[in-house]
């Protein structure tokens, strides 16, 4: 499978990595062992011991090291072998390591040329850390389907009117044409601005009962490979955006294999920020929607596509596909450029 390699992929939520413990996760078809030292530093190693190929994830984290559970070789966070109970420590015993960064409540991994791993290229998601903990919630779904199908799902939010009519939908997105822009920094924006329409059922719940008509917006900013910020809000028709209810989200997709995807999502809001019950309700609702409505649809879509190349099936294109098509073309171009560079 052709993946973009020289880019930062989200590997885990930061809170998935407990100090002194690790996490085995397949990323871009490669088995990776992510672990956090007691002191907090995070590392990522190829999850296969160079000796007899036991998964390092079956071993134990001791200080900054991982000790293989089979014959006791020990490795530090750079992948260097630092312990050999059976003889000398030599470089032939090293294991591959990956650059990782702990930022914006997430762990980012670089699966390409390590020389190019520049942390300043990680998409700025600092808004996730700038709200109270009780106004932040996150989740994860392991999805069946090519990661680009999960990306398409967010880039065409008209699906919410049909797949989530009682919560995120309501019809107004389908009645509105998205504005698609390509920015110089590589971001592709797909922004729906809805005027004087009904609020989505979920926003209606949080607004004053007399708010029958609203101006609302859903602004998706995609950056490679599959990092999307989704800013959404609603305000009583004609009122300034300043007083709006805002729910700002991320949807981040990382390929696990060609046919499976790590789907990370998080949500923040500017109302009821101290309300832990509300926070839990939003967390549970979103996780339920993504796991029981989006994921099964995408899995079923993938089943119909099978192993065929997406474009070879000549998908019928609608007006709502503009953003998703631009993003697919951009990814194809980035991957092609990378392959040309390495050739
Ligand atoms: S397989 Fe890891 S030490 Fe032997
Ligand atoms: Fe959805």
CSV table of C-alpha atoms and ligand atoms in Angstrom, one decimal:
chain,number,residue,atom,x,y,z
A,1,UNK,CA,0.0,0.0,0.0
A,2,UNK,CA,1.3,3.5,-0.9
A,3,UNK,CA,1.3,5.7,2.1
A,4,UNK,CA,2.6,9.2,2.5
A,5,UNK,CA,5.6,8.6,4.7
A,6,UNK,CA,7.1,12.0,5.3
A,7,UNK,CA,4.4,13.4,7.5
A,8,UNK,CA,3.2,13.3,11.1
A,9,UNK,CA,0.6,10.7,11.8
A,10,UNK,CA,-1.4,10.6,15.0
A,11,UNK,CA,-0.5,7.3,16.8
A,12,UNK,CA,-2.5,7.6,20.0
A,13,UNK,CA,-4.1,9.9,22.4
A,14,UNK,CA,-1.5,11.0,25.0
A,15,UNK,CA,-3.7,9.6,27.8
A,16,UNK,CA,-3.6,6.2,26.2
A,17,UNK,CA,0.1,6.0,27.2
A,18,UNK,CA,0.4,5.4,31.0
A,19,UNK,CA,3.8,6.0,32.5
A,20,UNK,CA,5.8,2.8,32.7
A,21,UNK,CA,3.5,1.1,30.2
A,22,UNK,CA,3.2,0.7,26.4
A,23,UNK,CA,0.8,0.2,23.6
A,24,UNK,CA,1.1,-2.1,20.6
A,25,UNK,CA,-0.4,-0.5,17.5
A,26,UNK,CA,-0.2,-1.3,13.8
A,27,UNK,CA,0.4,1.9,11.8
A,28,UNK,CA,0.7,2.0,8.0
A,29,UNK,CA,1.0,-1.8,8.1
A,30,UNK,CA,3.9,-1.7,10.5
A,31,UNK,CA,3.8,-3.1,14.1
A,32,UNK,CA,4.9,-0.3,16.4
A,33,UNK,CA,5.4,-0.4,20.2
A,34,UNK,CA,4.7,3.0,21.8
A,35,UNK,CA,5.7,3.4,25.4
A,36,UNK,CA,6.0,6.1,28.0
A,37,UNK,CA,8.8,6.2,30.6
A,38,UNK,CA,7.9,6.8,34.2
A,39,UNK,CA,9.4,10.3,33.7
A,40,UNK,CA,6.9,11.0,30.9
A,41,UNK,CA,9.0,10.8,27.8
A,42,UNK,CA,7.4,8.8,24.9
A,43,UNK,CA,9.1,6.5,22.5
A,44,UNK,CA,8.2,4.3,19.5
A,45,UNK,CA,10.0,1.2,18.4
A,46,UNK,CA,9.5,-1.3,15.6
A,47,UNK,CA,7.6,-4.0,17.5
A,48,UNK,CA,9.8,-6.9,16.6
A,49,UNK,CA,12.9,-8.0,18.5
A,50,UNK,CA,15.9,-8.4,16.2
A,51,UNK,CA,16.8,-11.7,17.8
A,52,UNK,CA,14.0,-14.1,17.2
A,53,UNK,CA,11.3,-11.6,16.3
A,54,UNK,CA,9.2,-11.7,19.4
A,55,UNK,CA,7.0,-8.6,19.8
A,56,UNK,CA,8.7,-6.1,22.1
A,57,UNK,CA,5.2,-5.3,23.2
A,58,UNK,CA,5.2,-8.6,25.1
A,59,UNK,CA,8.1,-7.3,27.2
A,60,UNK,CA,8.3,-4.9,30.1
A,61,UNK,CA,9.2,-1.2,30.4
A,62,UNK,CA,12.0,-0.7,32.9
A,63,UNK,CA,13.0,2.9,33.3
A,64,UNK,CA,13.7,4.2,29.8
A,65,UNK,CA,14.2,0.7,28.5
A,66,UNK,CA,12.1,-2.1,27.0
A,67,UNK,CA,13.2,-5.6,27.9
A,68,UNK,CA,12.2,-8.4,25.6
A,69,UNK,CA,10.2,-11.0,27.3
A,70,UNK,CA,11.8,-13.9,25.4
A,71,UNK,CA,15.6,-13.8,26.1
A,72,UNK,CA,16.1,-10.5,27.9
A,73,UNK,CA,17.6,-8.1,25.3
A,74,UNK,CA,17.0,-4.5,26.4
A,75,UNK,CA,16.5,-1.4,24.2
A,76,UNK,CA,16.4,2.3,25.0
A,77,UNK,CA,14.0,4.8,23.4
A,78,UNK,CA,16.3,5.3,20.4
A,79,UNK,CA,16.2,1.6,19.6
A,80,UNK,CA,19.8,1.0,20.7
A,81,UNK,CA,20.4,-2.3,22.4
A,82,UNK,CA,21.6,-1.5,25.9
A,83,UNK,CA,21.4,-4.9,27.6
A,84,UNK,CA,22.4,-8.3,26.4
A,85,UNK,CA,22.5,-11.0,29.1
A,86,UNK,CA,24.1,-13.4,26.7
A,87,UNK,CA,27.1,-11.5,25.4
A,88,UNK,CA,28.4,-8.1,24.2
A,89,UNK,CA,26.1,-5.3,23.3
A,90,UNK,CA,26.6,-4.6,19.6
A,91,UNK,CA,24.9,-2.3,17.1
A,92,UNK,CA,23.6,-5.3,15.1
A,93,UNK,CA,21.2,-5.8,18.0
A,94,UNK,CA,19.6,-2.4,17.6
A,95,UNK,CA,15.9,-2.1,16.6
A,96,UNK,CA,14.3,0.7,14.5
A,97,UNK,CA,12.9,3.6,16.3
A,98,UNK,CA,10.6,6.3,15.1
A,99,UNK,CA,10.5,10.0,15.9
A,100,UNK,CA,7.6,10.8,18.2
A,101,UNK,CA,6.2,14.0,19.7
A,102,UNK,CA,3.7,14.4,22.5
A,103,UNK,CA,1.7,17.5,21.6
A,104,UNK,CA,-1.9,18.7,21.6
A,105,UNK,CA,-3.0,15.8,23.9
A,106,UNK,CA,-1.8,13.4,21.2
A,107,UNK,CA,1.2,11.3,20.2
A,108,UNK,CA,2.5,12.0,16.7
A,109,UNK,CA,4.8,9.6,14.9
A,110,UNK,CA,7.0,10.1,11.8
A,111,UNK,CA,7.1,6.9,9.7
A,112,UNK,CA,9.3,8.3,6.9
A,113,UNK,CA,12.9,9.7,6.6
A,114,UNK,CA,13.9,10.6,10.1
A,115,UNK,CA,16.1,13.5,8.9
A,116,UNK,CA,12.9,15.3,7.7
A,117,UNK,CA,11.0,14.9,11.0
A,118,UNK,CA,10.3,18.5,11.9
A,119,UNK,CA,7.9,18.9,14.8
A,120,UNK,CA,6.9,22.4,13.6
A,121,UNK,CA,5.0,20.6,10.8
A,122,UNK,CA,2.5,19.1,13.2
A,123,UNK,CA,-0.9,20.7,12.7
A,124,UNK,CA,-1.6,23.2,15.4
A,125,UNK,CA,-4.4,21.8,17.5
A,126,UNK,CA,-3.5,23.8,20.6
A,127,UNK,CA,-7.2,24.7,21.1
A,128,UNK,CA,-7.6,21.2,22.5
A,129,UNK,CA,-5.4,22.1,25.4
A,130,UNK,CA,-6.7,25.6,26.0
A,131,UNK,CA,-10.1,24.6,27.4
A,132,UNK,CA,-11.0,23.3,30.9
A,133,UNK,CA,-10.6,19.5,31.2
A,134,UNK,CA,-14.4,19.4,31.7
A,135,UNK,CA,-14.9,21.0,28.3
A,136,UNK,CA,-12.8,18.4,26.5
A,137,UNK,CA,-13.6,14.9,25.7
A,138,UNK,CA,-12.0,12.4,23.3
A,139,UNK,CA,-12.4,9.0,21.8
A,140,UNK,CA,-11.2,6.3,19.5
A,141,UNK,CA,-12.8,3.9,17.1
A,142,UNK,CA,-11.0,1.1,15.2
A,143,UNK,CA,-12.7,1.3,11.8
A,144,UNK,CA,-13.0,-1.2,9.0
A,145,UNK,CA,-12.3,0.7,5.7
A,146,UNK,CA,-9.6,2.6,3.9
A,147,UNK,CA,-8.6,5.7,5.9
A,148,UNK,CA,-9.5,8.0,3.0
A,149,UNK,CA,-13.1,6.9,3.2
A,150,UNK,CA,-13.1,8.1,6.8
A,151,UNK,CA,-11.6,11.4,5.7
A,152,UNK,CA,-14.2,11.7,2.9
A,153,UNK,CA,-16.9,11.2,5.6
A,154,UNK,CA,-15.9,14.4,7.4
A,155,UNK,CA,-15.2,16.4,4.2
A,156,UNK,CA,-18.8,15.8,3.0
A,157,UNK,CA,-20.9,16.6,6.0
A,158,UNK,CA,-24.1,16.4,4.0
A,159,UNK,CA,-24.1,12.8,5.2
A,160,UNK,CA,-25.1,14.0,8.7
A,161,UNK,CA,-28.6,14.9,7.3
A,162,UNK,CA,-29.1,11.3,6.3
A,163,UNK,CA,-27.0,9.2,8.6
A,164,UNK,CA,-27.5,11.2,11.8
A,165,UNK,CA,-30.9,12.9,11.2
A,166,UNK,CA,-31.8,13.0,15.0
A,167,UNK,CA,-28.5,14.4,16.2
A,168,UNK,CA,-25.9,16.0,14.0
A,169,UNK,CA,-28.1,16.4,10.9
A,170,UNK,CA,-31.3,18.2,10.3
A,171,UNK,CA,-31.1,19.1,6.6
A,172,UNK,CA,-29.4,22.5,6.7
A,173,UNK,CA,-26.0,21.3,5.4
A,174,UNK,CA,-27.6,19.7,2.4
A,175,UNK,CA,-29.4,23.0,1.6
A,176,UNK,CA,-26.1,24.9,1.7
A,177,UNK,CA,-23.2,24.9,-0.7
A,178,UNK,CA,-19.8,24.6,1.0
A,179,UNK,CA,-17.1,27.0,0.2
A,180,UNK,CA,-13.9,25.2,-0.6
A,181,UNK,CA,-10.5,26.9,-0.4
A,182,UNK,CA,-6.9,25.8,-0.8
A,183,UNK,CA,-4.5,27.7,1.4
A,184,UNK,CA,-0.8,28.2,0.8
A,185,UNK,CA,0.1,26.3,4.0
A,186,UNK,CA,-1.5,23.1,2.5
A,187,UNK,CA,-4.8,23.4,4.4
A,188,UNK,CA,-7.9,22.7,2.4
A,189,UNK,CA,-10.9,24.3,4.0
A,190,UNK,CA,-14.5,23.1,3.4
A,191,UNK,CA,-16.8,25.6,5.1
A,192,UNK,CA,-20.6,25.5,5.3
A,193,UNK,CA,-22.2,28.8,6.4
A,194,UNK,CA,-26.0,28.3,6.9
A,195,UNK,CA,-28.2,31.3,7.3
A,196,UNK,CA,-31.7,31.5,8.9
A,197,UNK,CA,-32.4,27.7,9.0
A,198,UNK,CA,-33.4,25.2,11.7
A,199,UNK,CA,-30.7,24.3,14.2
A,200,UNK,CA,-29.4,20.7,14.1
A,201,UNK,CA,-31.2,18.6,16.8
A,202,UNK,CA,-28.0,18.5,18.9
A,203,UNK,CA,-27.6,22.3,18.9
A,204,UNK,CA,-31.3,22.8,19.5
A,205,UNK,CA,-30.9,20.9,22.7
A,206,UNK,CA,-28.4,23.4,24.0
A,207,UNK,CA,-30.1,26.6,22.8
A,208,UNK,CA,-32.9,28.5,24.4
A,209,UNK,CA,-36.3,26.9,23.6
A,210,UNK,CA,-37.5,30.0,21.6
A,211,UNK,CA,-34.5,29.7,19.2
A,212,UNK,CA,-36.3,28.3,16.2
A,213,UNK,CA,-34.1,29.8,13.5
A,214,UNK,CA,-30.3,30.1,13.5
A,215,UNK,CA,-27.3,31.0,11.6
A,216,UNK,CA,-24.8,28.2,11.9
A,217,UNK,CA,-21.5,27.0,10.5
A,218,UNK,CA,-19.4,23.9,10.1
A,219,UNK,CA,-15.9,24.7,9.0
A,220,UNK,CA,-13.6,21.7,8.2
A,221,UNK,CA,-9.9,22.5,7.8
A,222,UNK,CA,-8.1,19.4,6.5
A,223,UNK,CA,-4.3,19.0,6.5
A,224,UNK,CA,-2.3,16.0,5.4
A,225,UNK,CA,-2.4,13.2,5.9
A,226,UNK,CA,-5.8,13.1,7.6
A,227,UNK,CA,-6.0,15.7,10.3
A,228,UNK,CA,-9.2,17.7,10.4
A,229,UNK,CA,-10.3,20.5,12.6
A,230,UNK,CA,-14.0,21.0,12.6
A,231,UNK,CA,-15.3,24.3,14.0
A,232,UNK,CA,-19.0,24.4,14.4
A,233,UNK,CA,-21.4,26.8,16.0
A,234,UNK,CA,-24.9,28.3,16.0
A,235,UNK,CA,-26.4,31.5,17.0
A,236,UNK,CA,-30.0,32.9,16.9
A,237,UNK,CA,-30.6,34.3,13.3
A,238,UNK,CA,-29.0,37.6,12.8
A,239,UNK,CA,-27.0,37.7,16.0
A,240,UNK,CA,-23.2,38.2,16.1
A,241,UNK,CA,-21.1,35.1,16.0
A,242,UNK,CA,-19.4,36.3,19.1
A,243,UNK,CA,-22.2,35.1,21.3
A,244,UNK,CA,-22.6,31.7,19.6
A,245,UNK,CA,-22.5,28.2,21.0
A,246,UNK,CA,-19.3,26.7,19.7
A,247,UNK,CA,-18.3,23.1,19.5
A,248,UNK,CA,-14.9,22.7,18.1
A,249,UNK,CA,-13.7,19.2,17.2
A,250,UNK,CA,-10.9,17.2,15.6
A,251,UNK,CA,-11.3,14.1,13.5
A,252,UNK,CA,-7.9,12.5,12.9
A,253,UNK,CA,-7.5,9.4,10.7
A,254,UNK,CA,-4.4,7.2,10.6
A,255,UNK,CA,-4.1,4.1,8.4
A,256,UNK,CA,-3.7,0.9,10.4
A,257,UNK,CA,-3.6,-1.3,7.3
A,258,UNK,CA,-4.9,-0.8,3.8
A,259,UNK,CA,-8.4,-1.8,4.9
A,260,UNK,CA,-8.5,-0.6,8.5
A,261,UNK,CA,-8.2,2.8,10.2
A,262,UNK,CA,-7.5,4.4,13.5
A,263,UNK,CA,-10.2,7.0,14.0
A,264,UNK,CA,-9.4,9.5,16.7
A,265,UNK,CA,-11.8,12.3,17.7
A,266,UNK,CA,-12.2,14.9,20.3
A,267,UNK,CA,-14.5,17.7,21.1
A,268,UNK,CA,-14.3,21.0,23.0
A,269,UNK,CA,-17.1,23.6,23.7
A,270,UNK,CA,-17.5,27.1,25.0
A,271,UNK,CA,-20.7,26.5,27.1
A,272,UNK,CA,-21.3,24.4,30.2
A,273,UNK,CA,-17.5,24.2,30.5
A,274,UNK,CA,-17.5,23.1,34.1
A,275,UNK,CA,-20.3,20.6,33.6
A,276,UNK,CA,-18.8,17.1,33.9
A,277,UNK,CA,-22.2,15.4,33.3
A,278,UNK,CA,-22.7,17.3,30.1
A,279,UNK,CA,-19.1,16.5,29.1
A,280,UNK,CA,-19.7,12.8,29.6
A,281,UNK,CA,-23.0,13.0,27.7
A,282,UNK,CA,-21.3,14.6,24.7
A,283,UNK,CA,-18.4,12.1,24.9
A,284,UNK,CA,-20.8,9.1,25.0
A,285,UNK,CA,-23.1,10.5,22.3
A,286,UNK,CA,-20.3,11.2,19.9
A,287,UNK,CA,-18.6,7.8,20.5
A,288,UNK,CA,-21.9,6.1,19.9
A,289,UNK,CA,-22.7,8.0,16.7
A,290,UNK,CA,-19.2,7.3,15.2
A,291,UNK,CA,-19.1,3.6,16.3
A,292,UNK,CA,-22.7,2.7,15.4
A,293,UNK,CA,-23.6,5.0,12.5
A,294,UNK,CA,-20.4,6.2,10.6
A,295,UNK,CA,-18.1,3.2,11.1
A,296,UNK,CA,-20.7,0.6,10.0
A,297,UNK,CA,-21.6,2.6,6.9
A,298,UNK,CA,-18.0,3.1,5.9
A,299,UNK,CA,-17.2,-0.6,6.6
A,300,UNK,CA,-20.2,-1.5,4.3
A,301,UNK,CA,-19.0,0.9,1.7
A,302,UNK,CA,-15.5,-0.7,1.8
A,303,UNK,CA,-17.1,-4.1,1.4
A,304,UNK,CA,-18.8,-3.0,-1.8
A,305,UNK,CA,-15.5,-1.4,-3.1
A,306,UNK,CA,-13.5,-4.5,-2.2
A,307,UNK,CA,-9.9,-4.3,-3.3
A,308,UNK,CA,-10.7,-2.1,-6.3
A,309,UNK,CA,-9.0,1.3,-6.6
A,310,UNK,CA,-11.6,4.0,-5.7
A,311,UNK,CA,-11.3,5.9,-9.0
A,312,UNK,CA,-11.4,2.8,-11.1
A,313,UNK,CA,-15.0,2.4,-10.1
A,314,UNK,CA,-15.8,5.8,-11.6
A,315,UNK,CA,-17.8,7.2,-8.6
A,316,UNK,CA,-20.6,9.5,-9.6
A,317,UNK,CA,-19.6,12.9,-8.3
A,318,UNK,CA,-22.0,15.4,-6.6
A,319,UNK,CA,-21.5,19.0,-5.7
A,320,UNK,CA,-20.9,18.0,-2.1
A,321,UNK,CA,-17.8,16.0,-3.2
A,322,UNK,CA,-15.7,19.0,-4.2
A,323,UNK,CA,-13.7,19.2,-1.0
A,324,UNK,CA,-13.1,15.4,-0.7
A,325,UNK,CA,-12.0,15.2,-4.3
A,326,UNK,CA,-9.5,18.1,-3.9
A,327,UNK,CA,-8.1,16.3,-0.8
A,328,UNK,CA,-7.8,13.0,-2.6
A,329,UNK,CA,-6.0,14.7,-5.5
A,330,UNK,CA,-3.7,16.5,-3.1
A,331,UNK,CA,-2.8,13.2,-1.3
A,332,UNK,CA,-2.2,11.5,-4.6
A,333,UNK,CA,0.1,14.3,-5.6
A,334,UNK,CA,2.0,14.3,-2.3
A,335,UNK,CA,2.5,10.5,-2.5
A,336,UNK,CA,3.6,10.7,-6.1
A,337,UNK,CA,6.1,13.5,-5.3
A,338,UNK,CA,7.5,11.5,-2.4
A,339,UNK,CA,8.0,8.5,-4.6
A,340,UNK,CA,9.7,10.5,-7.3
A,341,UNK,CA,12.0,12.0,-4.6
A,342,UNK,CA,13.0,8.7,-3.3
A,343,UNK,CA,13.5,7.3,-6.8
B,1,LIG,S1,13.4,-12.6,20.8
B,1,LIG,FE1,13.9,-10.9,22.0
B,1,LIG,S2,15.6,-11.5,23.1
B,1,LIG,FE2,15.1,-13.2,21.9
B,2,LIG,FE1,-21.0,11.1,10.6
